[in-house]
Amino acid sequence: MEGCRLRAFVAHRVAEILEMSAVSQWRHINGSLNPADDVSRGVSPSALSRCHRWFVGPTFLQLDEQLWPMSTEIAVDADDPEVMNSLRLVAAVVHQEVNCGMHLFDMVSRFKTCVRIVAYIYRFLHYKTFTSTSVTLSAWEIKKALAKCIHVFQRFAFPEEYELLRNGMGLNPKSKLTSLDPFLDEDQVIRVGGRLRQGIQLDINRHPAIIPADCSLVHRLVWQPAAKTLNEFRDALDWSSVDRYLADRQIQWKFLPPAGPHMGGTWERLIRVAKKALVSVLSGNAVTDEVLSTVFAEVESLLNGRPLAYMGSDVSNPSPLTPFYLLTGRSSVYVPSDILCTEQCTWTKHWQHAQVIVERFWRRWQRELLPTLQRRTKWMMESPNLKVDDVVVIVAPNSPKGQWPLSRIVDVFKGKDGRVRVVNVKTTTGTYKRPITRLMVLESVEKPP
């Protein structure tokens, strides 16, 4: 029987049977020869003797296989409820859309070459409005070409979000771009919006372009400045001086052979210590990311807190020399730093120390905290603005039980984005200014569509 003609449950069972055996291994036994029918039809225990066919099987099994009864092919009844009436053939046609812009980045390895190719294509398509006679590309053309490249990747990665933004509509709350408050710029590039657009001028790009993480453009954009820096560093080196410096100090490169980590005794020993500590702490248990990060920090602290030299009996210097001395100036991070001023401290040193702390804080604030302010964690869905004469209920935490003070909006205050977040409400006791998060609309002057 063809498995595709059977219904789901029976088809799955037939498939499991055929995986463990072949069709040629199965034979049909008539009811008169089937020993299973003896028990199902009722046989007394005394009749089940030691030589009964229930224990030894049908009698023809003791004969040669050529003398076994021939099994006849049983036709499948068309009215069987487990058999489908007809076969349904489904043909799927897969149409793969080729994106020329992305295909160009796959063919050309150098990022600058890709951008220049796009710039020349852009010049050719707009030759009627192009007034310059220079063969060399301008900075404006390179900028437009880069924006076009980003636009192509964005349309391929975020097609739904792009169409909604192009039509001036809000994004789906479930979209992964909603928290970034994206918008389209003049080059049709999706950029990060966020609350930083109202902030002070910073030495960062306040509205960076949103680029999908799994596209080749990200690798090119990240590698381009890194490769430029590495090339400048490589060109600045005087390799003859480097070779002479190494030769004078009898320094020669010797690499470990593959599969021979034990030959790097000093550093490989530290790796083994770290692995042993991790195995001892975790003991094969599955832990969360936070717990694993904590374990890594503890193991790192143990390794950096190990003594580098023999600990003598000198009481004037009880602290051993550890790697922490190179990192923090202390033998352990658990020991608080000495904040007491000695006689040599001056106000100038205090001021310099404070400036160092402020500079470190500013760098960490720009690097760690500032990017998190771009994301929007709530208020994902668009809601209509409150209007004058709307009847609302003031939600007050200190209101008595069962009392809901009614009020009417007499004035609204719009922000720079045109959204109403604060209103003046009039109650029986006076007029108050309240945020919209503390109001619940009962009756609006304009009914929603």
Coordinates of C-alpha atoms in Angstrom, one line a residue:
M1 CA 0.0 0.0 0.0
E2 CA 1.3 3.4 -0.9
G3 CA 2.0 5.4 2.3
C4 CA 0.9 8.6 0.6
R5 CA -2.6 7.3 0.2
L6 CA -3.1 6.7 3.9
R7 CA -4.2 9.2 6.4
A8 CA -1.8 10.9 8.8
F9 CA -1.8 8.5 11.8
V10 CA -1.8 5.2 9.8
A11 CA 0.8 6.6 7.3
H12 CA 3.2 7.5 10.2
R13 CA 2.8 4.0 11.7
V14 CA 3.4 2.3 8.3
A15 CA 6.5 4.5 7.8
E16 CA 7.9 3.5 11.2
I17 CA 7.4 -0.2 10.3
L18 CA 9.0 0.1 6.9
E19 CA 12.0 1.8 8.5
M20 CA 12.7 -1.3 10.7
S21 CA 11.8 -4.0 8.2
A22 CA 11.3 -4.8 4.5
V23 CA 8.0 -5.6 2.8
S24 CA 9.4 -9.0 1.8
Q25 CA 9.7 -10.0 5.5
W26 CA 6.0 -9.8 6.1
R27 CA 3.5 -12.6 5.2
H28 CA -0.2 -13.0 5.8
I29 CA -1.5 -15.9 8.0
N30 CA -5.1 -17.1 7.7
G31 CA -7.2 -17.1 10.8
S32 CA -7.3 -20.9 11.0
L33 CA -3.5 -21.0 11.2
N34 CA -2.9 -17.9 13.3
P35 CA -2.1 -18.8 17.0
A36 CA -3.0 -15.4 18.2
D37 CA -6.7 -16.2 17.5
D38 CA -6.6 -19.0 20.1
V39 CA -6.3 -16.7 23.0
S40 CA -8.5 -14.0 21.6
R41 CA -11.3 -16.5 21.1
G42 CA -10.8 -18.2 24.4
V43 CA -8.7 -21.3 25.3
S44 CA -8.5 -23.0 28.6
P45 CA -5.2 -23.2 30.4
S46 CA -5.2 -27.0 30.2
A47 CA -5.5 -26.8 26.5
L48 CA -2.3 -24.7 26.3
S49 CA 0.1 -27.7 26.5
R50 CA 3.8 -27.4 26.0
C51 CA 3.5 -28.4 22.4
H52 CA 0.6 -26.1 21.6
R53 CA 1.1 -23.8 18.6
W54 CA 0.8 -20.8 20.9
F55 CA 4.4 -21.6 22.0
V56 CA 5.8 -23.1 18.9
G57 CA 3.9 -21.2 16.2
P58 CA 2.0 -22.5 13.2
T59 CA 3.0 -26.0 12.0
F60 CA 4.1 -24.9 8.6
L61 CA 7.0 -23.0 10.2
Q62 CA 8.6 -26.4 10.9
L63 CA 8.6 -27.2 7.1
D64 CA 10.8 -25.9 4.3
E65 CA 10.0 -22.4 3.3
Q66 CA 9.1 -23.5 -0.2
L67 CA 6.2 -25.5 1.4
W68 CA 4.8 -22.6 3.2
P69 CA 1.3 -21.4 2.1
M70 CA 1.4 -18.7 -0.5
S71 CA 0.3 -15.3 0.7
T72 CA -2.1 -13.6 -1.7
E73 CA -2.1 -9.9 -2.3
I74 CA -5.1 -8.3 -0.5
A75 CA -6.7 -5.5 -2.3
V76 CA -7.4 -2.4 -0.4
D77 CA -11.0 -1.5 -0.1
A78 CA -11.7 1.9 -1.6
D79 CA -14.3 2.5 1.2
D80 CA -11.7 2.0 3.9
P81 CA -11.9 5.1 6.2
E82 CA -8.1 5.2 6.6
V83 CA -7.5 5.5 2.8
M84 CA -7.9 8.8 1.1
N85 CA -10.2 8.9 -1.9
S86 CA -7.7 10.5 -4.3
L87 CA -4.1 11.6 -4.6
R88 CA -3.4 15.4 -4.3
L89 CA -0.3 16.5 -6.1
V90 CA 1.1 19.8 -5.0
A91 CA 3.8 21.5 -7.1
A92 CA 5.7 24.4 -5.5
V93 CA 7.4 26.8 -7.8
V94 CA 10.3 28.7 -6.1
H95 CA 11.1 32.1 -7.5
Q96 CA 14.4 33.4 -6.2
E97 CA 14.6 37.2 -6.5
V98 CA 18.1 38.3 -7.2
N99 CA 19.1 41.6 -5.7
C100 CA 21.7 43.3 -8.0
G101 CA 23.0 45.5 -5.2
M102 CA 23.6 42.7 -2.8
H103 CA 25.0 40.5 -5.6
L104 CA 27.6 43.3 -6.4
F105 CA 28.9 43.2 -2.8
D106 CA 29.2 39.4 -3.1
M107 CA 31.3 39.7 -6.3
V108 CA 33.5 42.6 -5.3
S109 CA 35.6 42.2 -2.2
R110 CA 36.8 45.8 -1.7
F111 CA 34.2 48.1 -0.1
K112 CA 35.5 51.2 -1.8
T113 CA 35.3 49.6 -5.2
C114 CA 31.6 48.7 -4.6
V115 CA 30.7 52.2 -3.5
R116 CA 32.5 53.7 -6.6
I117 CA 30.7 51.3 -8.9
V118 CA 27.4 52.3 -7.5
A119 CA 28.4 56.0 -7.7
Y120 CA 29.2 55.7 -11.4
I121 CA 25.9 53.9 -12.0
Y122 CA 24.1 56.7 -10.1
R123 CA 25.9 59.2 -12.4
F124 CA 24.8 57.3 -15.5
L125 CA 21.2 57.1 -14.4
H126 CA 21.1 60.8 -13.6
Y127 CA 23.3 62.1 -16.5
K128 CA 20.6 64.6 -17.6
T129 CA 20.8 66.4 -14.3
F130 CA 24.5 66.0 -13.9
T131 CA 26.3 69.3 -14.7
S132 CA 29.9 68.5 -13.7
T133 CA 32.3 67.6 -16.5
S134 CA 34.9 66.1 -14.1
V135 CA 35.7 62.4 -14.5
T136 CA 36.6 62.1 -10.8
L137 CA 33.8 61.3 -8.5
S138 CA 32.9 64.0 -6.0
A139 CA 32.4 63.6 -2.2
W140 CA 28.6 64.2 -2.7
E141 CA 28.4 61.3 -5.2
I142 CA 30.3 59.0 -2.9
K143 CA 28.0 59.9 -0.1
K144 CA 24.9 59.3 -2.2
A145 CA 26.3 55.9 -3.4
L146 CA 26.9 54.8 0.2
A147 CA 23.4 55.8 1.2
K148 CA 22.1 53.8 -1.8
C149 CA 24.0 50.7 -0.8
I150 CA 22.6 50.9 2.8
H151 CA 19.1 51.5 1.3
V152 CA 19.3 48.3 -0.8
F153 CA 20.3 46.2 2.2
Q154 CA 17.6 47.7 4.3
R155 CA 14.8 47.1 1.8
F156 CA 15.9 43.5 1.5
A157 CA 16.1 42.9 5.3
F158 CA 13.2 45.1 6.5
P159 CA 10.7 45.2 3.6
E160 CA 7.6 45.6 5.8
E161 CA 9.1 48.3 8.0
Y162 CA 10.3 50.2 5.0
E163 CA 6.9 50.3 3.3
L164 CA 5.2 51.4 6.5
L165 CA 7.7 54.2 7.0
R166 CA 7.5 55.3 3.4
N167 CA 3.7 55.5 3.7
G168 CA 3.9 57.5 6.9
M169 CA 2.4 54.7 9.0
G170 CA 3.5 53.3 12.4
L171 CA 5.4 50.1 12.7
N172 CA 4.0 46.9 14.1
P173 CA 4.6 46.7 17.9
K174 CA 6.1 43.3 17.4
S175 CA 8.7 44.6 14.9
K176 CA 12.3 44.5 16.2
L177 CA 12.8 48.0 15.0
T178 CA 10.0 49.6 17.0
S179 CA 12.1 50.3 20.1
L180 CA 14.5 52.3 17.9
D181 CA 11.9 54.7 16.8
P182 CA 13.1 54.6 13.1
F183 CA 12.5 57.2 10.4
L184 CA 13.4 57.7 6.8
D185 CA 15.9 60.4 5.9
E186 CA 16.1 62.3 2.6
D187 CA 18.0 59.4 1.0
Q188 CA 15.3 56.9 2.0
V189 CA 17.7 55.3 4.6
I190 CA 16.1 54.0 7.8
R191 CA 17.8 55.7 10.7
V192 CA 17.6 55.5 14.5
G193 CA 15.2 58.1 16.0
G194 CA 15.0 57.9 19.7
R195 CA 15.0 60.7 22.3
L196 CA 18.6 61.8 21.6
R197 CA 17.4 64.0 18.8
Q198 CA 16.3 66.5 21.5
G199 CA 19.5 66.2 23.4
I200 CA 22.7 68.2 23.3
Q201 CA 25.3 68.0 20.5
L202 CA 27.6 65.0 21.1
D203 CA 30.7 63.8 19.3
I204 CA 28.7 60.8 18.0
N205 CA 26.2 60.2 15.2
R206 CA 22.9 60.7 16.9
H207 CA 20.9 59.0 14.1
P208 CA 23.0 56.1 12.7
A209 CA 21.6 54.0 9.9
I210 CA 20.0 50.7 10.9
I211 CA 21.9 47.8 9.1
P212 CA 20.9 44.1 9.5
A213 CA 23.5 42.3 11.5
D214 CA 23.8 39.3 9.1
C215 CA 24.6 41.1 5.9
S216 CA 27.9 41.5 4.2
L217 CA 27.7 45.3 4.4
V218 CA 28.3 45.2 8.2
H219 CA 31.5 43.3 7.7
R220 CA 32.7 45.8 5.1
L221 CA 31.8 48.9 7.1
V222 CA 33.5 47.5 10.2
W223 CA 36.5 46.2 8.4
Q224 CA 37.1 49.4 6.3
P225 CA 38.3 51.7 9.2
A226 CA 40.1 48.8 10.9
A227 CA 42.0 47.9 7.7
K228 CA 42.9 51.5 7.2
T229 CA 44.3 51.8 10.7
L230 CA 46.2 48.5 10.3
N231 CA 47.6 49.5 7.0
E232 CA 48.9 52.8 8.4
F233 CA 50.5 51.1 11.3
R234 CA 52.1 48.5 9.0
D235 CA 53.4 51.2 6.6
A236 CA 54.8 53.2 9.6
L237 CA 56.9 50.3 10.8
D238 CA 60.6 50.1 9.7
W239 CA 60.9 46.4 9.1
S240 CA 64.7 46.5 8.8
S241 CA 64.9 48.1 12.2
V242 CA 62.5 45.4 13.6
D243 CA 64.6 42.6 12.2
R244 CA 67.8 44.2 13.5
Y245 CA 66.2 44.7 16.9
L246 CA 65.1 41.0 17.1
A247 CA 68.5 39.7 15.9
D248 CA 70.4 41.8 18.4
R249 CA 68.4 40.3 21.2
Q250 CA 68.5 36.8 19.7
I251 CA 64.8 36.6 19.4
Q252 CA 63.5 34.0 17.0
W253 CA 59.9 33.0 16.3
K254 CA 59.1 29.4 17.1
F255 CA 55.6 28.2 16.7
L256 CA 54.0 25.3 18.5
P257 CA 53.1 22.3 16.4
P258 CA 49.5 21.4 15.9
A259 CA 47.9 19.3 18.7
G260 CA 50.8 20.1 21.0
P261 CA 49.6 22.6 23.5
H262 CA 51.7 21.0 26.3
M263 CA 54.8 22.5 24.7
G264 CA 53.6 26.0 25.7
G265 CA 54.2 25.3 29.4
T266 CA 53.8 28.7 31.0
W267 CA 50.6 30.0 29.3
E268 CA 49.0 26.6 28.6
R269 CA 49.3 25.8 32.3
L270 CA 47.2 28.9 33.1
I271 CA 44.6 27.6 30.6
R272 CA 44.5 24.3 32.3
V273 CA 44.1 26.0 35.7
A274 CA 41.2 28.0 34.4
K275 CA 39.5 24.9 32.9
K276 CA 40.0 22.9 36.1
A277 CA 38.5 25.7 38.1
L278 CA 35.5 25.9 35.8
V279 CA 35.0 22.2 35.9
S280 CA 35.2 22.2 39.7
V281 CA 32.7 25.0 40.1
L282 CA 30.2 24.0 37.4
S283 CA 30.4 20.2 37.9
G284 CA 28.7 19.7 34.5
N285 CA 25.6 21.6 35.5
A286 CA 23.7 23.8 33.0
V287 CA 23.7 27.4 34.3
T288 CA 22.3 30.7 33.0
D289 CA 24.3 33.4 31.2
E290 CA 24.4 35.5 34.4
V291 CA 25.7 32.7 36.5
L292 CA 28.2 31.7 33.9
S293 CA 29.4 35.3 33.7
T294 CA 29.8 35.4 37.4
V295 CA 31.8 32.2 37.4
F296 CA 34.1 33.5 34.7
A297 CA 34.7 36.7 36.8
E298 CA 35.5 34.6 39.9
V299 CA 37.9 32.3 38.0
E300 CA 39.5 35.4 36.5
S301 CA 39.9 36.8 40.0
L302 CA 41.5 33.6 41.3
L303 CA 44.0 33.6 38.4
N304 CA 44.9 37.2 38.7
G305 CA 45.2 37.0 42.5
R306 CA 47.7 34.1 42.5
P307 CA 51.2 35.0 43.8
L308 CA 53.9 35.5 41.1
A309 CA 56.8 35.2 43.5
Y310 CA 57.7 33.4 46.7
M311 CA 55.9 34.8 49.8
G312 CA 58.6 35.6 52.3
S313 CA 58.3 36.1 56.1
D314 CA 58.9 39.9 55.9
V315 CA 56.1 41.5 58.0
S316 CA 56.7 44.9 56.4
N317 CA 55.6 43.6 53.0
P318 CA 52.9 40.9 53.7
S319 CA 51.1 41.3 50.4
P320 CA 52.4 39.0 47.6
L321 CA 53.1 40.3 44.1
T322 CA 50.1 39.3 41.9
P323 CA 48.9 40.1 38.4
F324 CA 46.4 42.5 40.1
Y325 CA 49.4 44.8 40.8
L326 CA 49.8 45.3 37.1
L327 CA 46.1 46.0 36.7
T328 CA 45.0 47.9 39.8
G329 CA 48.1 48.6 41.8
R330 CA 46.8 46.3 44.6
S331 CA 47.3 42.6 45.3
S332 CA 43.6 41.9 45.2
V333 CA 40.4 43.6 44.0
Y334 CA 38.7 42.8 47.3
V335 CA 41.0 45.1 49.2
P336 CA 39.7 48.7 49.0
S337 CA 42.1 51.3 47.7
D338 CA 43.8 53.7 50.1
I339 CA 41.9 57.0 49.9
L340 CA 43.7 58.7 52.8
C341 CA 45.9 61.6 51.9
T342 CA 49.6 61.3 52.8
E343 CA 51.8 64.3 53.6
Q344 CA 53.0 64.4 50.0
C345 CA 49.4 64.9 48.6
T346 CA 48.6 68.3 47.2
W347 CA 45.5 70.0 46.0
T348 CA 46.8 69.9 42.5
K349 CA 47.2 66.1 42.7
H350 CA 43.6 65.9 44.1
W351 CA 42.4 67.9 41.1
Q352 CA 44.3 65.8 38.6
H353 CA 43.0 62.6 40.2
A354 CA 39.4 64.0 40.0
Q355 CA 39.9 64.9 36.4
V356 CA 41.1 61.4 35.6
I357 CA 38.0 59.9 37.3
V358 CA 35.7 62.3 35.4
E359 CA 37.3 61.4 32.1
R360 CA 37.0 57.7 32.7
F361 CA 33.4 58.2 33.7
W362 CA 32.6 60.2 30.6
R363 CA 34.2 57.6 28.3
R364 CA 32.3 54.8 29.9
W365 CA 29.1 56.8 29.8
Q366 CA 29.5 57.4 26.1
R367 CA 30.4 53.8 25.4
E368 CA 28.1 51.9 27.7
L369 CA 25.1 54.0 28.8
L370 CA 24.5 56.4 26.0
P371 CA 23.6 53.8 23.3
T372 CA 21.0 52.3 25.6
L373 CA 19.1 55.6 25.7
Q374 CA 18.3 55.2 22.0
R375 CA 16.0 52.3 22.6
R376 CA 12.3 52.7 23.4
T377 CA 11.0 50.1 25.8
K378 CA 7.4 51.1 25.9
W379 CA 4.7 53.2 24.2
M380 CA 5.2 51.2 21.0
M381 CA 1.6 51.7 19.6
E382 CA 0.2 54.9 18.3
S383 CA -2.8 56.3 20.2
P384 CA -4.9 59.4 19.4
N385 CA -4.1 62.6 21.1
L386 CA -6.4 63.8 23.8
K387 CA -8.5 66.9 22.9
V388 CA -10.2 69.8 24.6
D389 CA -13.7 68.9 26.0
D390 CA -12.8 65.2 26.3
V391 CA -14.4 63.7 29.4
V392 CA -11.8 61.7 31.4
V393 CA -11.4 60.0 34.8
I394 CA -8.5 60.9 36.9
V395 CA -6.7 57.8 38.1
A396 CA -5.3 58.8 41.5
P397 CA -3.6 56.2 43.8
N398 CA -4.8 58.1 46.9
S399 CA -8.5 58.2 45.9
P400 CA -11.0 56.6 48.3
K401 CA -12.3 53.2 47.3
G402 CA -15.0 53.4 44.7
Q403 CA -14.6 57.1 43.9
W404 CA -13.5 58.1 40.4
P405 CA -13.3 61.8 40.0
L406 CA -14.6 63.0 36.6
S407 CA -13.1 65.9 34.8
R408 CA -13.1 67.6 31.4
I409 CA -10.0 68.6 29.5
V410 CA -9.7 72.4 29.1
D411 CA -6.2 72.7 27.6
V412 CA -3.6 70.5 26.0
F413 CA 0.1 70.8 25.7
K414 CA 1.8 69.4 22.7
G415 CA 5.5 68.4 22.4
K416 CA 7.9 69.1 19.6
D417 CA 6.7 65.9 17.9
G418 CA 3.1 67.0 18.1
R419 CA 2.1 64.4 20.7
V420 CA 0.0 65.5 23.7
R421 CA 1.4 64.2 27.0
V422 CA 0.2 66.8 29.5
V423 CA -3.3 68.4 29.8
N424 CA -5.2 70.7 32.1
V425 CA -8.4 69.1 33.5
K426 CA -11.2 70.8 35.3
T427 CA -13.0 69.1 38.1
T428 CA -15.6 70.2 40.7
T429 CA -12.9 71.4 43.0
G430 CA -10.6 73.3 40.5
T431 CA -8.3 73.0 37.5
Y432 CA -5.3 70.7 37.6
K433 CA -2.4 69.8 35.3
R434 CA -2.1 66.1 34.9
P435 CA -0.1 63.7 32.6
I436 CA -2.1 61.5 30.2
T437 CA -0.8 58.4 32.0
R438 CA -3.1 59.3 34.9
L439 CA -6.2 59.8 32.8
M440 CA -8.7 57.4 31.3
V441 CA -10.9 58.6 28.5
L442 CA -14.7 58.1 29.0
E443 CA -16.0 60.2 26.1
S444 CA -14.1 61.8 23.3
V445 CA -15.3 64.7 21.2
E446 CA -14.3 62.8 18.1
K447 CA -15.3 59.2 17.8
P448 CA -12.5 56.8 16.6
P449 CA -13.1 55.4 13.1

